[in-house]
Amino acid sequence: MMDWNECKINNWVKEVKAGQELIDSLKIQSNKKFQTAERIITDDISASTKFCDYYDSLRIILEAIALKKGFKIYNHDCLGGFLKEILKLEKEAEEFDKFRIIRNGINYYGQDLSPENANMLIQNLIQLKKEVEEFL
């Protein structure tokens, strides 16, 4: 997980003033990703894709929360730092970072999830999303 100060130094985080309209739009996009993922049957072919869709739903919500707090984050790694340092959610930051690494393994290294593993991870993703949505 990236250190929040390192994220700021490298300009992967910028302080911004975002309007509620953008935050609301991101919430809608997150919900669309979530609803799409819910429609996918988890099997050997779809498990990794379904996990990534749920991950994207969570990531988009985190971006909306960051905007509400006055930050634009340009790096998934820095979302963990945001959770840990700004929202003071250390355990959740570590969990998000685990999800980020799995997603990167799928997207960049061709790794795959079994349906059983995907379902377990997805349940944890959904729970984390519910927890952080309270910040909106």
GROMACS .gro file of N, CA and C in nm:
model
  408
    1MET      N    1   0.085  -0.118   0.000
    1MET     CA    2   0.000   0.000   0.000
    1MET      C    3   0.090   0.124   0.000
    2MET      N    4   0.052   0.218  -0.081
    2MET     CA    5   0.131   0.340  -0.096
    2MET      C    6   0.109   0.433   0.024
    3ASP      N    7   0.216   0.492   0.070
    3ASP     CA    8   0.210   0.591   0.176
    3ASP      C    9   0.142   0.718   0.124
    4TRP      N   10   0.050   0.773   0.201
    4TRP     CA   11  -0.027   0.890   0.158
    4TRP      C   12   0.064   1.007   0.124
    5ASN      N   13   0.166   1.032   0.205
    5ASN     CA   14   0.257   1.144   0.177
    5ASN      C   15   0.334   1.121   0.048
    6GLU      N   16   0.373   0.997   0.021
    6GLU     CA   17   0.441   0.966  -0.104
    6GLU      C   18   0.348   0.991  -0.223
    7CYS      N   19   0.222   0.959  -0.205
    7CYS     CA   20   0.123   0.984  -0.311
    7CYS      C   21   0.114   1.133  -0.342
    8LYS      N   22   0.114   1.215  -0.237
    8LYS     CA   23   0.107   1.360  -0.258
    8LYS      C   24   0.234   1.413  -0.322
    9ILE      N   25   0.349   1.365  -0.276
    9ILE     CA   26   0.477   1.411  -0.331
    9ILE      C   27   0.487   1.379  -0.480
   10ASN      N   28   0.438   1.262  -0.520
   10ASN     CA   29   0.445   1.219  -0.660
   10ASN      C   30   0.329   1.270  -0.744
   11ASN      N   31   0.246   1.355  -0.688
   11ASN     CA   32   0.131   1.412  -0.757
   11ASN      C   33   0.031   1.308  -0.803
   12TRP      N   34   0.022   1.196  -0.730
   12TRP     CA   35  -0.081   1.096  -0.756
   12TRP      C   36  -0.208   1.130  -0.681
   13VAL      N   37  -0.201   1.234  -0.599
   13VAL     CA   38  -0.315   1.288  -0.525
   13VAL      C   39  -0.307   1.439  -0.535
   14LYS      N   40  -0.420   1.499  -0.565
   14LYS     CA   41  -0.426   1.645  -0.569
   14LYS      C   42  -0.547   1.691  -0.490
   15GLU      N   43  -0.531   1.804  -0.426
   15GLU     CA   44  -0.644   1.863  -0.356
   15GLU      C   45  -0.731   1.933  -0.459
   16VAL      N   46  -0.861   1.906  -0.452
   16VAL     CA   47  -0.956   1.961  -0.548
   16VAL      C   48  -1.083   2.002  -0.474
   17LYS      N   49  -1.163   2.078  -0.546
   17LYS     CA   50  -1.296   2.110  -0.496
   17LYS      C   51  -1.394   2.054  -0.599
   18ALA      N   52  -1.453   1.942  -0.565
   18ALA     CA   53  -1.544   1.875  -0.658
   18ALA      C   54  -1.688   1.907  -0.621
   19GLY      N   55  -1.769   1.922  -0.723
   19GLY     CA   56  -1.910   1.947  -0.699
   19GLY      C   57  -1.986   1.820  -0.665
   20GLN      N   58  -2.098   1.838  -0.601
   20GLN     CA   59  -2.182   1.725  -0.564
   20GLN      C   60  -2.231   1.649  -0.687
   21GLU      N   61  -2.245   1.719  -0.798
   21GLU     CA   62  -2.290   1.654  -0.922
   21GLU      C   63  -2.194   1.543  -0.965
   22LEU      N   64  -2.064   1.568  -0.958
   22LEU     CA   65  -1.965   1.467  -0.994
   22LEU      C   66  -1.968   1.351  -0.895
   23ILE      N   67  -1.978   1.380  -0.769
   23ILE     CA   68  -1.986   1.275  -0.667
   23ILE      C   69  -2.109   1.189  -0.689
   24ASP      N   70  -2.222   1.251  -0.717
   24ASP     CA   71  -2.345   1.176  -0.744
   24ASP      C   72  -2.332   1.090  -0.869
   25SER      N   73  -2.266   1.144  -0.971
   25SER     CA   74  -2.245   1.069  -1.094
   25SER      C   75  -2.159   0.945  -1.069
   26LEU      N   76  -2.056   0.960  -0.989
   26LEU     CA   77  -1.971   0.846  -0.955
   26LEU      C   78  -2.049   0.741  -0.876
   27LYS      N   79  -2.136   0.784  -0.787
   27LYS     CA   80  -2.219   0.690  -0.713
   27LYS      C   81  -2.307   0.609  -0.809
   28ILE      N   82  -2.362   0.676  -0.907
   28ILE     CA   83  -2.446   0.608  -1.006
   28ILE      C   84  -2.363   0.506  -1.084
   29GLN      N   85  -2.243   0.545  -1.128
   29GLN     CA   86  -2.157   0.454  -1.203
   29GLN      C   87  -2.116   0.333  -1.118
   30SER      N   88  -2.089   0.358  -0.992
   30SER     CA   89  -2.055   0.248  -0.901
   30SER      C   90  -2.171   0.151  -0.889
   31ASN      N   91  -2.290   0.204  -0.876
   31ASN     CA   92  -2.409   0.118  -0.864
   31ASN      C   93  -2.433   0.040  -0.993
   32LYS      N   94  -2.407   0.100  -1.108
   32LYS     CA   95  -2.423   0.028  -1.235
   32LYS      C   96  -2.324  -0.088  -1.244
   33LYS      N   97  -2.200  -0.065  -1.204
   33LYS     CA   98  -2.101  -0.173  -1.203
   33LYS      C   99  -2.146  -0.285  -1.109
   34PHE      N  100  -2.195  -0.245  -0.992
   34PHE     CA  101  -2.240  -0.341  -0.892
   34PHE      C  102  -2.357  -0.424  -0.946
   35GLN      N  103  -2.455  -0.356  -1.004
   35GLN     CA  104  -2.572  -0.426  -1.056
   35GLN      C  105  -2.536  -0.518  -1.173
   36THR      N  106  -2.443  -0.475  -1.255
   36THR     CA  107  -2.397  -0.559  -1.364
   36THR      C  108  -2.330  -0.685  -1.309
   37ALA      N  109  -2.244  -0.668  -1.210
   37ALA     CA  110  -2.175  -0.782  -1.150
   37ALA      C  111  -2.274  -0.879  -1.087
   38GLU      N  112  -2.379  -0.826  -1.027
   38GLU     CA  113  -2.480  -0.913  -0.964
   38GLU      C  114  -2.548  -1.004  -1.066
   39ARG      N  115  -2.557  -0.960  -1.190
   39ARG     CA  116  -2.625  -1.037  -1.295
   39ARG      C  117  -2.541  -1.150  -1.351
   40ILE      N  118  -2.412  -1.146  -1.323
   40ILE     CA  119  -2.321  -1.246  -1.380
   40ILE      C  120  -2.323  -1.372  -1.294
   41ILE      N  121  -2.343  -1.484  -1.358
   41ILE     CA  122  -2.336  -1.614  -1.289
   41ILE      C  123  -2.187  -1.645  -1.269
   42THR      N  124  -2.153  -1.686  -1.149
   42THR     CA  125  -2.013  -1.717  -1.119
   42THR      C  126  -1.980  -1.858  -1.163
   43ASP      N  127  -1.893  -1.868  -1.263
   43ASP     CA  128  -1.845  -1.999  -1.308
   43ASP      C  129  -1.697  -1.985  -1.343
   44ASP      N  130  -1.639  -2.090  -1.398
   44ASP     CA  131  -1.496  -2.088  -1.429
   44ASP      C  132  -1.458  -1.978  -1.528
   45ILE      N  133  -1.549  -1.943  -1.616
   45ILE     CA  134  -1.520  -1.840  -1.716
   45ILE      C  135  -1.539  -1.699  -1.660
   46SER      N  136  -1.641  -1.679  -1.579
   46SER     CA  137  -1.679  -1.544  -1.536
   46SER      C  138  -1.626  -1.501  -1.400
   47ALA      N  139  -1.571  -1.590  -1.321
   47ALA     CA  140  -1.536  -1.559  -1.182
   47ALA      C  141  -1.443  -1.439  -1.170
   48SER      N  142  -1.337  -1.436  -1.247
   48SER     CA  143  -1.240  -1.326  -1.238
   48SER      C  144  -1.301  -1.194  -1.286
   49THR      N  145  -1.378  -1.200  -1.393
   49THR     CA  146  -1.442  -1.079  -1.446
   49THR      C  147  -1.541  -1.023  -1.344
   50LYS      N  148  -1.617  -1.110  -1.284
   50LYS     CA  149  -1.716  -1.068  -1.184
   50LYS      C  150  -1.645  -1.001  -1.065
   51PHE      N  151  -1.537  -1.061  -1.019
   51PHE     CA  152  -1.460  -1.001  -0.911
   51PHE      C  153  -1.413  -0.860  -0.950
   52CYS      N  154  -1.360  -0.846  -1.071
   52CYS     CA  155  -1.309  -0.716  -1.116
   52CYS      C  156  -1.421  -0.611  -1.125
   53ASP      N  157  -1.540  -0.652  -1.165
   53ASP     CA  158  -1.652  -0.558  -1.171
   53ASP      C  159  -1.689  -0.510  -1.030
   54TYR      N  160  -1.691  -0.602  -0.934
   54TYR     CA  161  -1.719  -0.560  -0.796
   54TYR      C  162  -1.607  -0.471  -0.743
   55TYR      N  163  -1.484  -0.504  -0.778
   55TYR     CA  164  -1.370  -0.420  -0.738
   55TYR      C  165  -1.388  -0.278  -0.794
   56ASP      N  166  -1.424  -0.269  -0.922
   56ASP     CA  167  -1.444  -0.137  -0.983
   56ASP      C  168  -1.554  -0.059  -0.913
   57SER      N  169  -1.659  -0.127  -0.875
   57SER     CA  170  -1.768  -0.061  -0.802
   57SER      C  171  -1.716  -0.001  -0.671
   58LEU      N  172  -1.636  -0.078  -0.599
   58LEU     CA  173  -1.577  -0.029  -0.474
   58LEU      C  174  -1.481   0.086  -0.500
   59ARG      N  175  -1.395   0.071  -0.601
   59ARG     CA  176  -1.297   0.175  -0.633
   59ARG      C  177  -1.364   0.307  -0.668
   60ILE      N  178  -1.471   0.301  -0.744
   60ILE     CA  179  -1.541   0.422  -0.784
   60ILE      C  180  -1.602   0.491  -0.662
   61ILE      N  181  -1.657   0.413  -0.571
   61ILE     CA  182  -1.712   0.472  -0.447
   61ILE      C  183  -1.600   0.539  -0.367
   62LEU      N  184  -1.485   0.475  -0.360
   62LEU     CA  185  -1.372   0.536  -0.289
   62LEU      C  186  -1.329   0.666  -0.355
   63GLU      N  187  -1.332   0.670  -0.487
   63GLU     CA  188  -1.299   0.795  -0.557
   63GLU      C  189  -1.401   0.905  -0.524
   64ALA      N  190  -1.528   0.868  -0.514
   64ALA     CA  191  -1.632   0.966  -0.478
   64ALA      C  192  -1.610   1.017  -0.336
   65ILE      N  193  -1.575   0.928  -0.244
   65ILE     CA  194  -1.549   0.969  -0.106
   65ILE      C  195  -1.428   1.061  -0.101
   66ALA      N  196  -1.324   1.025  -0.177
   66ALA     CA  197  -1.204   1.109  -0.181
   66ALA      C  198  -1.239   1.249  -0.232
   67LEU      N  199  -1.320   1.257  -0.337
   67LEU     CA  200  -1.361   1.388  -0.388
   67LEU      C  201  -1.439   1.466  -0.283
   68LYS      N  202  -1.525   1.397  -0.212
   68LYS     CA  203  -1.602   1.464  -0.106
   68LYS      C  204  -1.509   1.520   0.001
   69LYS      N  205  -1.399   1.451   0.024
   69LYS     CA  206  -1.299   1.496   0.124
   69LYS      C  207  -1.200   1.595   0.065
   70GLY      N  208  -1.214   1.624  -0.067
   70GLY     CA  209  -1.128   1.725  -0.130
   70GLY      C  210  -1.006   1.672  -0.201
   71PHE      N  211  -1.008   1.543  -0.240
   71PHE     CA  212  -0.892   1.483  -0.307
   71PHE      C  213  -0.931   1.415  -0.436
   72LYS      N  214  -0.846   1.429  -0.537
   72LYS     CA  215  -0.855   1.352  -0.660
   72LYS      C  216  -0.736   1.257  -0.657
   73ILE      N  217  -0.765   1.126  -0.665
   73ILE     CA  218  -0.661   1.024  -0.655
   73ILE      C  219  -0.643   0.961  -0.792
   74TYR      N  220  -0.518   0.960  -0.839
   74TYR     CA  221  -0.487   0.913  -0.974
   74TYR      C  222  -0.421   0.776  -0.975
   75ASN      N  223  -0.422   0.704  -0.865
   75ASN     CA  224  -0.347   0.580  -0.854
   75ASN      C  225  -0.422   0.487  -0.758
   76HIS      N  226  -0.454   0.366  -0.801
   76HIS     CA  227  -0.527   0.271  -0.715
   76HIS      C  228  -0.451   0.245  -0.586
   77ASP      N  229  -0.319   0.243  -0.596
   77ASP     CA  230  -0.235   0.220  -0.479
   77ASP      C  231  -0.261   0.324  -0.370
   78CYS      N  232  -0.287   0.446  -0.412
   78CYS     CA  233  -0.307   0.556  -0.317
   78CYS      C  234  -0.445   0.551  -0.252
   79LEU      N  235  -0.537   0.475  -0.309
   79LEU     CA  236  -0.668   0.461  -0.243
   79LEU      C  237  -0.653   0.391  -0.108
   80GLY      N  238  -0.559   0.296  -0.100
   80GLY     CA  239  -0.530   0.232   0.028
   80GLY      C  240  -0.476   0.331   0.129
   81GLY      N  241  -0.384   0.415   0.084
   81GLY     CA  242  -0.331   0.520   0.171
   81GLY      C  243  -0.440   0.616   0.217
   82PHE      N  244  -0.533   0.647   0.128
   82PHE     CA  245  -0.647   0.732   0.162
   82PHE      C  246  -0.731   0.668   0.271
   83LEU      N  247  -0.762   0.539   0.254
   83LEU     CA  248  -0.840   0.469   0.355
   83LEU      C  249  -0.770   0.471   0.490
   84LYS      N  250  -0.640   0.445   0.487
   84LYS     CA  251  -0.563   0.435   0.611
   84LYS      C  252  -0.541   0.571   0.677
   85GLU      N  253  -0.493   0.667   0.601
   85GLU     CA  254  -0.450   0.794   0.659
   85GLU      C  255  -0.560   0.899   0.673
   86ILE      N  256  -0.652   0.904   0.579
   86ILE     CA  257  -0.755   1.008   0.583
   86ILE      C  258  -0.881   0.957   0.653
   87LEU      N  259  -0.927   0.837   0.615
   87LEU     CA  260  -1.049   0.783   0.676
   87LEU      C  261  -1.020   0.708   0.805
   88LYS      N  262  -0.893   0.682   0.834
   88LYS     CA  263  -0.851   0.612   0.957
   88LYS      C  264  -0.908   0.470   0.964
   89LEU      N  265  -0.908   0.402   0.850
   89LEU     CA  266  -0.958   0.265   0.841
   89LEU      C  267  -0.842   0.173   0.802
   90GLU      N  268  -0.757   0.142   0.898
   90GLU     CA  269  -0.635   0.066   0.869
   90GLU      C  270  -0.665  -0.076   0.821
   91LYS      N  271  -0.753  -0.147   0.891
   91LYS     CA  272  -0.786  -0.284   0.853
   91LYS      C  273  -0.849  -0.287   0.714
   92GLU      N  274  -0.938  -0.192   0.688
   92GLU     CA  275  -1.005  -0.183   0.560
   92GLU      C  276  -0.907  -0.147   0.449
   93ALA      N  277  -0.808  -0.064   0.481
   93ALA     CA  278  -0.705  -0.028   0.384
   93ALA      C  279  -0.625  -0.151   0.342
   94GLU      N  280  -0.590  -0.234   0.439
   94GLU     CA  281  -0.517  -0.357   0.409
   94GLU      C  282  -0.602  -0.451   0.325
   95GLU      N  283  -0.730  -0.459   0.355
   95GLU     CA  284  -0.819  -0.545   0.278
   95GLU      C  285  -0.832  -0.493   0.134
   96PHE      N  286  -0.850  -0.362   0.119
   96PHE     CA  287  -0.858  -0.305  -0.015
   96PHE      C  288  -0.730  -0.334  -0.093
   97ASP      N  289  -0.615  -0.320  -0.028
   97ASP     CA  290  -0.489  -0.344  -0.095
   97ASP      C  291  -0.479  -0.489  -0.142
   98LYS      N  292  -0.530  -0.582  -0.063
   98LYS     CA  293  -0.534  -0.723  -0.103
   98LYS      C  294  -0.619  -0.738  -0.229
   99PHE      N  295  -0.735  -0.672  -0.232
   99PHE     CA  296  -0.822  -0.678  -0.350
   99PHE      C  297  -0.753  -0.616  -0.472
  100ARG      N  298  -0.682  -0.506  -0.450
  100ARG     CA  299  -0.611  -0.438  -0.559
  100ARG      C  300  -0.506  -0.530  -0.621
  101ILE      N  301  -0.433  -0.599  -0.536
  101ILE     CA  302  -0.328  -0.689  -0.585
  101ILE      C  303  -0.389  -0.804  -0.664
  102ILE      N  304  -0.500  -0.858  -0.616
  102ILE     CA  305  -0.568  -0.966  -0.689
  102ILE      C  306  -0.617  -0.916  -0.823
  103ARG      N  307  -0.678  -0.798  -0.825
  103ARG     CA  308  -0.728  -0.740  -0.950
  103ARG      C  309  -0.614  -0.716  -1.048
  104ASN      N  310  -0.501  -0.665  -0.998
  104ASN     CA  311  -0.385  -0.644  -1.085
  104ASN      C  312  -0.333  -0.776  -1.141
  105GLY      N  313  -0.335  -0.880  -1.059
  105GLY     CA  314  -0.293  -1.011  -1.105
  105GLY      C  315  -0.380  -1.061  -1.220
  106ILE      N  316  -0.508  -1.035  -1.209
  106ILE     CA  317  -0.602  -1.075  -1.315
  106ILE      C  318  -0.579  -0.991  -1.441
  107ASN      N  319  -0.577  -0.859  -1.424
  107ASN     CA  320  -0.571  -0.769  -1.540
  107ASN      C  321  -0.435  -0.764  -1.608
  108TYR      N  322  -0.326  -0.778  -1.532
  108TYR     CA  323  -0.194  -0.757  -1.590
  108TYR      C  324  -0.109  -0.883  -1.602
  109TYR      N  325  -0.147  -0.990  -1.531
  109TYR     CA  326  -0.064  -1.110  -1.532
  109TYR      C  327  -0.142  -1.236  -1.568
  110GLY      N  328  -0.267  -1.220  -1.609
  110GLY     CA  329  -0.345  -1.332  -1.656
  110GLY      C  330  -0.382  -1.434  -1.551
  111GLN      N  331  -0.378  -1.395  -1.426
  111GLN     CA  332  -0.417  -1.487  -1.320
  111GLN      C  333  -0.568  -1.506  -1.322
  112ASP      N  334  -0.612  -1.613  -1.261
  112ASP     CA  335  -0.754  -1.646  -1.264
  112ASP      C  336  -0.800  -1.683  -1.124
  113LEU      N  337  -0.929  -1.663  -1.099
  113LEU     CA  338  -0.990  -1.702  -0.972
  113LEU      C  339  -1.085  -1.818  -0.995
  114SER      N  340  -1.087  -1.908  -0.901
  114SER     CA  341  -1.189  -2.014  -0.905
  114SER      C  342  -1.322  -1.952  -0.865
  115PRO      N  343  -1.432  -2.012  -0.904
  115PRO     CA  344  -1.563  -1.959  -0.861
  115PRO      C  345  -1.576  -1.951  -0.708
  116GLU      N  346  -1.524  -2.050  -0.640
  116GLU     CA  347  -1.534  -2.050  -0.494
  116GLU      C  348  -1.454  -1.936  -0.431
  117ASN      N  349  -1.332  -1.919  -0.479
  117ASN     CA  350  -1.248  -1.811  -0.428
  117ASN      C  351  -1.307  -1.675  -0.464
  118ALA      N  352  -1.356  -1.662  -0.586
  118ALA     CA  353  -1.418  -1.536  -0.629
  118ALA      C  354  -1.536  -1.502  -0.540
  119ASN      N  355  -1.622  -1.600  -0.514
  119ASN     CA  356  -1.741  -1.574  -0.431
  119ASN      C  357  -1.703  -1.529  -0.291
  120MET      N  358  -1.601  -1.592  -0.232
  120MET     CA  359  -1.557  -1.552  -0.099
  120MET      C  360  -1.504  -1.407  -0.101
  121LEU      N  361  -1.419  -1.377  -0.199
  121LEU     CA  362  -1.363  -1.243  -0.210
  121LEU      C  363  -1.472  -1.139  -0.237
  122ILE      N  364  -1.567  -1.175  -0.321
  122ILE     CA  365  -1.676  -1.083  -0.356
  122ILE      C  366  -1.758  -1.048  -0.232
  123GLN      N  367  -1.786  -1.145  -0.148
  123GLN     CA  368  -1.861  -1.117  -0.026
  123GLN      C  369  -1.786  -1.016   0.061
  124ASN      N  370  -1.654  -1.031   0.070
  124ASN     CA  371  -1.573  -0.936   0.147
  124ASN      C  372  -1.571  -0.798   0.081
  125LEU      N  373  -1.566  -0.796  -0.051
  125LEU     CA  374  -1.570  -0.669  -0.124
  125LEU      C  375  -1.702  -0.596  -0.099
  126ILE      N  376  -1.810  -0.670  -0.105
  126ILE     CA  377  -1.942  -0.610  -0.083
  126ILE      C  378  -1.951  -0.552   0.058
  127GLN      N  379  -1.900  -0.626   0.155
  127GLN     CA  380  -1.903  -0.578   0.293
  127GLN      C  381  -1.821  -0.451   0.309
  128LEU      N  382  -1.703  -0.448   0.248
  128LEU     CA  383  -1.619  -0.328   0.256
  128LEU      C  384  -1.687  -0.210   0.189
  129LYS      N  385  -1.751  -0.233   0.077
  129LYS     CA  386  -1.822  -0.125   0.008
  129LYS      C  387  -1.932  -0.067   0.097
  130LYS      N  388  -2.007  -0.154   0.165
  130LYS     CA  389  -2.111  -0.106   0.256
  130LYS      C  390  -2.052  -0.021   0.368
  131GLU      N  391  -1.939  -0.063   0.420
  131GLU     CA  392  -1.874   0.011   0.529
  131GLU      C  393  -1.829   0.150   0.486
  132VAL      N  394  -1.767   0.158   0.369
  132VAL     CA  395  -1.714   0.289   0.327
  132VAL      C  396  -1.822   0.381   0.274
  133GLU      N  397  -1.932   0.326   0.225
  133GLU     CA  398  -2.041   0.411   0.174
  133GLU      C  399  -2.096   0.503   0.282
  134GLU      N  400  -2.076   0.469   0.407
  134GLU     CA  401  -2.121   0.556   0.517
  134GLU      C  402  -2.051   0.691   0.514
  135PHE      N  403  -1.937   0.701   0.447
  135PHE     CA  404  -1.863   0.827   0.438
  135PHE      C  405  -1.923   0.920   0.332
  136LEU      N  406  -2.016   0.870   0.254
  136LEU     CA  407  -2.082   0.955   0.155
  136LEU      C  408  -2.201   1.019   0.221
   0.00000   0.00000   0.00000
